[in-house]
Coordinates of C-alpha atoms (C1' of nucleotides) in Angstrom, one line a residue:
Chain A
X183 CA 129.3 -134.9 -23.1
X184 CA 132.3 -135.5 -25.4
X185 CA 135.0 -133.0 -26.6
X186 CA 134.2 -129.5 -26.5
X187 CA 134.9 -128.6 -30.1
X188 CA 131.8 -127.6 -31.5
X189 CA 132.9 -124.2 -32.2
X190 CA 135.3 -124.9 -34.9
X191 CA 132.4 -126.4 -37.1
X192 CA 130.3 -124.9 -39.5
X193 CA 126.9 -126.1 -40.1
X194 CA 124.1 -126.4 -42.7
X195 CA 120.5 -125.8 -41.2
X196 CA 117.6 -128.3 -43.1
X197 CA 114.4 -128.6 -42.8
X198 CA 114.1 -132.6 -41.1
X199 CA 111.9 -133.2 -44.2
X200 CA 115.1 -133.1 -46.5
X201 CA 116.6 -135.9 -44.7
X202 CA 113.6 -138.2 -45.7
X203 CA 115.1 -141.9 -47.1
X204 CA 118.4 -141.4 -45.3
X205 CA 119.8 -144.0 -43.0
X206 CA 120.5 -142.2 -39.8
X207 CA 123.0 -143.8 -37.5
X208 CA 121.5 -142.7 -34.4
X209 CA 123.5 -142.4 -30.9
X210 CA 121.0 -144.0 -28.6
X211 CA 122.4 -143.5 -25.4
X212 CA 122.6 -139.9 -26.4
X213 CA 119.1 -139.4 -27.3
X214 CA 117.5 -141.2 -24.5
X215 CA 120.2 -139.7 -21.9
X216 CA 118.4 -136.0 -23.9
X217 CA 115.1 -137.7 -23.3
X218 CA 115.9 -138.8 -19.4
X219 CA 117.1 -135.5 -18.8
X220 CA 114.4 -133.2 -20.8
X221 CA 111.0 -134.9 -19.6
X222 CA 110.2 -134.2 -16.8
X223 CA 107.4 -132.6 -14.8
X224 CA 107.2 -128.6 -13.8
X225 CA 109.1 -129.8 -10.5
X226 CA 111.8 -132.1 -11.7
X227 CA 110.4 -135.3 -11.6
X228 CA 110.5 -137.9 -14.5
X229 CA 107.4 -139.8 -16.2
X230 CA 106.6 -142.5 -14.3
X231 CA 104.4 -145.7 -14.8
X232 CA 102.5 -147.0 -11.8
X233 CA 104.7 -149.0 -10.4
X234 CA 107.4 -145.7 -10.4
X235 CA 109.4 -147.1 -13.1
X236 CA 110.9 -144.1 -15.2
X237 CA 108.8 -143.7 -18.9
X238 CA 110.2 -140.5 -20.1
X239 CA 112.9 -142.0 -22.4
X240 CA 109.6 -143.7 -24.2
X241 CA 107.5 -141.2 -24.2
X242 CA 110.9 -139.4 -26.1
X243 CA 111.4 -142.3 -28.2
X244 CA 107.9 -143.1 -29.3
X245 CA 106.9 -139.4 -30.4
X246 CA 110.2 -138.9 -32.0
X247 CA 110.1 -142.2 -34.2
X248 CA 107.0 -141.9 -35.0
X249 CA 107.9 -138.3 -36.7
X250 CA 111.1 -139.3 -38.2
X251 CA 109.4 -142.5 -40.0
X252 CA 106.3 -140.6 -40.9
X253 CA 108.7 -138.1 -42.7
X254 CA 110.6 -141.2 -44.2
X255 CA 113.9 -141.4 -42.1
X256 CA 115.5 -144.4 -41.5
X257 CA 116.5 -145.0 -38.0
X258 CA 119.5 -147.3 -37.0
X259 CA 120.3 -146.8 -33.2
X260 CA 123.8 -147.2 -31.8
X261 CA 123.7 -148.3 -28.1
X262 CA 127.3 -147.9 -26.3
X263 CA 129.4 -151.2 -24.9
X264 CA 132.0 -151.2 -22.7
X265 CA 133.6 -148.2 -22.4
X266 CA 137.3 -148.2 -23.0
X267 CA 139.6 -147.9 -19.7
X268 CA 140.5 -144.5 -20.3
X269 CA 137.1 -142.8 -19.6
X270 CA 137.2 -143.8 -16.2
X271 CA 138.1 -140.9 -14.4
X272 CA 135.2 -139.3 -16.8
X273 CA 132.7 -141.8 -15.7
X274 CA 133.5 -141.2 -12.1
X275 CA 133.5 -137.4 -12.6
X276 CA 129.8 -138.0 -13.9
X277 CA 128.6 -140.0 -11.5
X278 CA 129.9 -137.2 -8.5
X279 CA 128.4 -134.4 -10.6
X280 CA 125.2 -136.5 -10.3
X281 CA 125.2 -137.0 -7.2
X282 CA 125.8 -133.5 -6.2
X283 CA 122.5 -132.2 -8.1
X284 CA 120.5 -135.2 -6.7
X285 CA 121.0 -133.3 -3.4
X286 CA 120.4 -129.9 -4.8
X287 CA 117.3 -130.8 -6.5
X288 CA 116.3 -132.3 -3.2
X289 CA 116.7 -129.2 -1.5
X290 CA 115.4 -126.9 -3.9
X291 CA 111.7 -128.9 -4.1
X292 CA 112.0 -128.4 -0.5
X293 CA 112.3 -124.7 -1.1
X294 CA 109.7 -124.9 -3.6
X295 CA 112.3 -123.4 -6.3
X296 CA 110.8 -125.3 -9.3
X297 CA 113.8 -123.1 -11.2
X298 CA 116.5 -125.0 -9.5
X299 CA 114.9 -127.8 -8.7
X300 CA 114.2 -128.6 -12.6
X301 CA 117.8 -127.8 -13.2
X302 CA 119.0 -130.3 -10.6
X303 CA 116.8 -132.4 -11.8
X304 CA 117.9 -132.6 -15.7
X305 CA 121.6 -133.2 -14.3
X306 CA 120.9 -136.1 -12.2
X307 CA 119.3 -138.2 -15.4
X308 CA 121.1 -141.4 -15.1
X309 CA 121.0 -144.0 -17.6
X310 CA 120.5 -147.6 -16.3
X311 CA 120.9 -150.9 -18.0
X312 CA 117.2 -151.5 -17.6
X313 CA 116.4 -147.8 -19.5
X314 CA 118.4 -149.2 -22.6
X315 CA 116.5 -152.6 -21.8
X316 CA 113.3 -150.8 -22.6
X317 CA 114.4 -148.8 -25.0
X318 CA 115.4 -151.7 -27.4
X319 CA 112.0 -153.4 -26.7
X320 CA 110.6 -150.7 -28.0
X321 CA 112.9 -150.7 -31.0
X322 CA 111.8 -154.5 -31.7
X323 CA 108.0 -153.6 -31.8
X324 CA 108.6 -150.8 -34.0
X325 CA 110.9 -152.4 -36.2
X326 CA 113.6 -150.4 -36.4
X327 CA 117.0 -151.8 -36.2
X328 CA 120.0 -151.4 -33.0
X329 CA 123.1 -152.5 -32.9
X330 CA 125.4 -153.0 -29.9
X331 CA 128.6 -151.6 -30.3
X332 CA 131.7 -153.5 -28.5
X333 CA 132.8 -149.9 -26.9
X334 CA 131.9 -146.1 -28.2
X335 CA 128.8 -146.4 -29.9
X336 CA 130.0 -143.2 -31.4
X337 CA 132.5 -144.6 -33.2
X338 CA 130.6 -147.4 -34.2
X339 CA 127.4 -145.4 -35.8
X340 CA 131.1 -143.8 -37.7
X341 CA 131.9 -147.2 -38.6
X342 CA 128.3 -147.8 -40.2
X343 CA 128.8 -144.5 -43.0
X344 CA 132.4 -146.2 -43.1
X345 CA 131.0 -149.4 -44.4
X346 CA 128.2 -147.8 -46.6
X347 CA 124.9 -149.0 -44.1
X348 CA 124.0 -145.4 -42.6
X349 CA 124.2 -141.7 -44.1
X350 CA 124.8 -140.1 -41.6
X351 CA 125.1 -140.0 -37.5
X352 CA 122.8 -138.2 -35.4
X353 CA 123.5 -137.3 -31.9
X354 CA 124.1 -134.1 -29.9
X355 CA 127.9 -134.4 -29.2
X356 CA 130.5 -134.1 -32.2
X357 CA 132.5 -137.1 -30.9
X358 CA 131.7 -138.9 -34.2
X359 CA 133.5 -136.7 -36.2
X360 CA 136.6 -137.2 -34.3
X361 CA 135.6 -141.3 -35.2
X362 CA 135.9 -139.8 -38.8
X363 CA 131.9 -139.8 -39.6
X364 CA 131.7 -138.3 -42.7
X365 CA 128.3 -136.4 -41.7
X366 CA 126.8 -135.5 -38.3
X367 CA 123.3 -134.1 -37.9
X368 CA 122.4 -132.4 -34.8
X369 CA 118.7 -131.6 -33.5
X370 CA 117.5 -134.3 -35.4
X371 CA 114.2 -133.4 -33.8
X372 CA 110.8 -131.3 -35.0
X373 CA 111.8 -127.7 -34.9
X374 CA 110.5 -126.0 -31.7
X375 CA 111.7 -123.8 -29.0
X376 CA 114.1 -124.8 -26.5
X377 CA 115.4 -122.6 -23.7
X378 CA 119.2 -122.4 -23.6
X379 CA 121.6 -121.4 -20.5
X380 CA 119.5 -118.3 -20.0
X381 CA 116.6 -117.8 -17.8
X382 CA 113.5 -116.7 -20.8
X383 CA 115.6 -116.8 -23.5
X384 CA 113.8 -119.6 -26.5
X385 CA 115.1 -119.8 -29.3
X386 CA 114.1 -121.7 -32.7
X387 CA 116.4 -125.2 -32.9
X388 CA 116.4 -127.1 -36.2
X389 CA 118.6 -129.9 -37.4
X390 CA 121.8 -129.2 -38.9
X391 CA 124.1 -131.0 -41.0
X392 CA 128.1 -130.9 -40.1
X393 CA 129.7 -132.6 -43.1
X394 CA 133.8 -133.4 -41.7
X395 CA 135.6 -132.8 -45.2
X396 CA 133.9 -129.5 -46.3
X397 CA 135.3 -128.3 -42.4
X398 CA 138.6 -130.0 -42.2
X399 CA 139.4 -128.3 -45.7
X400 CA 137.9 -124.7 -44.3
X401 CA 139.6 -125.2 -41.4
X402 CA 143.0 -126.3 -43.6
X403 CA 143.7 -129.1 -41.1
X404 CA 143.5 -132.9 -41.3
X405 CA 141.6 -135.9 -39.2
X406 CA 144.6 -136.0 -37.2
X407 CA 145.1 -132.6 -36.6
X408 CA 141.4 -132.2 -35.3
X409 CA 141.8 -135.8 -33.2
X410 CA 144.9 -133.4 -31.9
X411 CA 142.8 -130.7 -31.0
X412 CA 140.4 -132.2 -29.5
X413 CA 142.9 -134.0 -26.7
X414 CA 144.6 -130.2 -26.5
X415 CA 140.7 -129.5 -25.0
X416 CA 140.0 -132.5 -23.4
X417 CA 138.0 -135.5 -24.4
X418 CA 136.3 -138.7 -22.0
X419 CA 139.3 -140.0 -22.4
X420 CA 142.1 -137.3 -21.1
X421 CA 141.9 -134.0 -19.1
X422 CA 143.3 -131.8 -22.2
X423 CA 145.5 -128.2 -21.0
X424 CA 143.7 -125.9 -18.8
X425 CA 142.9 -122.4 -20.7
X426 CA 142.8 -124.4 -23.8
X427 CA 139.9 -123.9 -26.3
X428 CA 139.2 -125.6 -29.7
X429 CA 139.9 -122.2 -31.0
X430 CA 143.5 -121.7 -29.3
X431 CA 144.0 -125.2 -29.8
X432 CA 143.4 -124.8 -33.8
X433 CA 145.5 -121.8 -33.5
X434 CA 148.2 -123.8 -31.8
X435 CA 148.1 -127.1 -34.1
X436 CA 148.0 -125.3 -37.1
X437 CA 151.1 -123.3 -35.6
X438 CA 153.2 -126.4 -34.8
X439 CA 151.9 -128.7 -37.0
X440 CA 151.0 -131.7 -34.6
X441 CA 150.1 -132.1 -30.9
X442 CA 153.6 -133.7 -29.8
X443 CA 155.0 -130.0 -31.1
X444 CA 152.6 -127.8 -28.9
X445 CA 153.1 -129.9 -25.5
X446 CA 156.7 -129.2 -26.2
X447 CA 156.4 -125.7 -26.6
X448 CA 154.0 -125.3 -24.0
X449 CA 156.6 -127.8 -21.6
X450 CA 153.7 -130.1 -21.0
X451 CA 153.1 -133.3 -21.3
X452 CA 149.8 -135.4 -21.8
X453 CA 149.5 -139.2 -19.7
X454 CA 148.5 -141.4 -22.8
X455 CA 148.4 -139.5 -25.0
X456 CA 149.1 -142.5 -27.3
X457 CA 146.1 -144.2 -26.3
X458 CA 143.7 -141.4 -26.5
X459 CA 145.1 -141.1 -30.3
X460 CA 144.2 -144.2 -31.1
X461 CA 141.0 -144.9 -29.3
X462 CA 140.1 -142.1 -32.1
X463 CA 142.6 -143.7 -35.2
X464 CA 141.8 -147.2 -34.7
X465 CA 138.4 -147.3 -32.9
X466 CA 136.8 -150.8 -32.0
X467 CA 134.2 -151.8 -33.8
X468 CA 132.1 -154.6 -35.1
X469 CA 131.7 -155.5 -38.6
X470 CA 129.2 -158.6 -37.7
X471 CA 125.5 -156.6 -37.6
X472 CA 122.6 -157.0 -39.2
X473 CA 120.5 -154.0 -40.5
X474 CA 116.8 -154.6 -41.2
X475 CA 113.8 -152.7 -41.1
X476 CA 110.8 -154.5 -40.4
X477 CA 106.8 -154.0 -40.3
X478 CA 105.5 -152.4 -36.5
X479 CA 104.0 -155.0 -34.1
X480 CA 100.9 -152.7 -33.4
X481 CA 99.3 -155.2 -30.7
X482 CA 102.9 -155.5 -29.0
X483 CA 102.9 -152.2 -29.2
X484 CA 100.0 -151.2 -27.4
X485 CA 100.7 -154.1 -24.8
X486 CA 104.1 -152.6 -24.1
X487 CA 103.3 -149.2 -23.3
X488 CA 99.6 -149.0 -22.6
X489 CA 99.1 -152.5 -20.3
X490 CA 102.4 -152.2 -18.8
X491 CA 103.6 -148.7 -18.7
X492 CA 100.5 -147.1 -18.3
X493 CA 100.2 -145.1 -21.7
X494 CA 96.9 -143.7 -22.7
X495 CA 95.8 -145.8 -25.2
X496 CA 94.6 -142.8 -27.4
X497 CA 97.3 -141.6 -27.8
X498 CA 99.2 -144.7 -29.0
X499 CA 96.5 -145.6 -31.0
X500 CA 96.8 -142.1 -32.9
X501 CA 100.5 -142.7 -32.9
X502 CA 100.2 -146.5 -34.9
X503 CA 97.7 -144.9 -37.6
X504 CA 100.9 -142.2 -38.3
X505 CA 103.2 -145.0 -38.5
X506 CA 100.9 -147.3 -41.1
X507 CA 99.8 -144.1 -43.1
X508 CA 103.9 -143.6 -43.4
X509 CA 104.7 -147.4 -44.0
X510 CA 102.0 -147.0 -46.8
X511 CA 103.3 -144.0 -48.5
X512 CA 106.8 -145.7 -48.5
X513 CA 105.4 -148.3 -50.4
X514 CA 103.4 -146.4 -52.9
X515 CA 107.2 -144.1 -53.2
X516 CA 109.0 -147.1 -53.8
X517 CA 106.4 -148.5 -56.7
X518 CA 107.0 -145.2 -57.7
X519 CA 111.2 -144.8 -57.8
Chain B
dC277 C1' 110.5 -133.5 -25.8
dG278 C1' 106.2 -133.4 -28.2
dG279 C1' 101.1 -133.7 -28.1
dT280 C1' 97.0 -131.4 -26.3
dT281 C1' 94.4 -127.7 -24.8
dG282 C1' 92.4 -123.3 -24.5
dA283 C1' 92.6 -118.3 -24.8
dA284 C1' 92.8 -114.7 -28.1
Chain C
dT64 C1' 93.9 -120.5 -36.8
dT65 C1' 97.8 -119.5 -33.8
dC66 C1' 100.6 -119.9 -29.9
dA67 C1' 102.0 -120.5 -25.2
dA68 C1' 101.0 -123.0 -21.1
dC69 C1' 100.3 -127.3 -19.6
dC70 C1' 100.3 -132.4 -19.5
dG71 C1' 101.9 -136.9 -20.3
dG72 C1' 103.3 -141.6 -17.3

DNA sequence: CGGTTGAA
DNA sequence: TTCAACCGG
């Protein structure tokens, strides 16, 4: 989920084709947790194998890959390590709010509410250690590179533009900015409808590119100031002011100057605040990866998900002749360039 | 979510 | 050919 300061940023819409060659530093957690929680059936319940093992995070992942690295994207995914002590209370807050619509889903498919009961349903996606097991399988057949960050894999994929190995950092939540990313695109996903809040209400979604300097100089703050707001709102990793919005907050910081100033004038005060600073300062990070795209293992490939997750093997097999016509046009590019 | 299908 | 409903696993 993150911080809630999306509304401060403006964005540039692109067409997914104009991000072809760029290394994409991709939040994996946060695109399978989209995946967990997206596919599903008409009354709430996941793709399954036959054995009842959840597939929808690979039938996400290998649709998705396969049109980002027929388009020419680069792929490096970002899996999350241990989460710093901090984000406790957040993890815990999670796992009630899970819970909760577990039950509610329950009890709307016994209503026969497919409404509700989809909506339960998309809030009790749960990542577990064996989803992320599968998920980097899948990675290793395909060939596209993962690395394991020590904690935020946020701050992390940040690291990776940092340190000149990735362009830019996909993911839904703007977390990364706070990490200092230099460039976050969101949507990183064919354009297509998707329902919002609202009952009927589609609407077109396409990727779009958030670059941190252009908005830090619109928004005539610094890195610090928006690592300020952003704990003024809340973050995983304290509670932020009740009533407080990133606009009101930006209000506020640009008023005083720094977040130290506003809790004084407000008479507050913020447990950690320290901490939560520098969990966004002085993320941890690893500088020790490896980044390497290789070849697809096509017969692993069909193995994987076809034998043992019950894939049709059409559909695969239409899926690996996208992939090698892509791999090919790469190489005729590169002769090319 | 994204591929497939089938009605217009 | 287009687009929305429906599957997929």
């Amino acid at each position: 989920m993150g911080s809630d300061i999306g509304a401060l940023f403006q964005r540039e819409e692109v067409a997914l084709s104009e991000l072809r060659g760029m290394r994409i530093a991709i939040d994996g957690n946060n695109m399978i947790y989209q995946f967990l929680s997206n596919i599903r059936q008409a009354d709430g319940t996941p793709l399954m194998d036959r054995n009842g093992k959840i597939t929808s995070h690979l039938t996400g992942l290998i649709y998705r890959l396969t049109n980002l690295i027929e388009i020419g994207i680069r792929p490096i995914f970002v899996f999350d390590g241990k989460p710093p002590a901090l984000k406790a209370r957040t993890i815990e807050k999670r796992r009630e709010i899970r819970e909760v619509a577990e039950e509610k889903w329950e009890d709307a498919k016994l209503r026969g509410d497919k409404e509700a009961a989809m909506k339960y349903a998309k809030a009790s996606a749960r990542i577990t250690p064996e989803i992320i097991a599968d998920s980097k399988r899948l990675l290793d057949i395909m060939g596209i590179p993962y690395i394991d960050a020590p904690s935020e894999g946020e701050a992390q994929a940040a690291f990776l533009i940092k340190n000149g190995d990735a362009d830019l950092v996909g993911s839904q939540d703007f977390d990364s900015l706070l990490f200092g990313a230099d460039r976050l695109v969101r949507n990183l996903a064919i354009t297509g409808k998707r329902k919002v809040p609202g009952k009927k209400i589609y609407l077109d979604v396409s990727p779009e590119i958030i670059d941190l300097e252009r908005n830090l100089e619109r928004l005539g703050i610094t890195h610090e100031q928006l690592i300020d707001i952003a704990i003024l709102v809340g973050t995983d990793f304290n509670e932020g002011v009740k009533g407080i919005g990133a606009k009101t907050a930006l209000k506020l910081i640009k008023r005083e100057g720094r977040i130290e100033k506003v809790l004084e004038s407000l008479n507050l005060e913020i447990e950690g605040l320290e901490a939560v600073k520098s969990i966004f300062m002085r993320p941890e990070v690893r500088d020790d990866y490896t980044i390497g795209w290789r070849e697809m293992d096509e017969e692993a490939l069909l193995h994987f998900l076809c034998d043992l997750h019950d894939f049709s093997e059409d559909r695969i097999k239409k899926a690996i002749s996208r992939l090698k016509s892509a791999d090919q046009g790469q190489m005729r590019l590169d002769k090319w360039f």
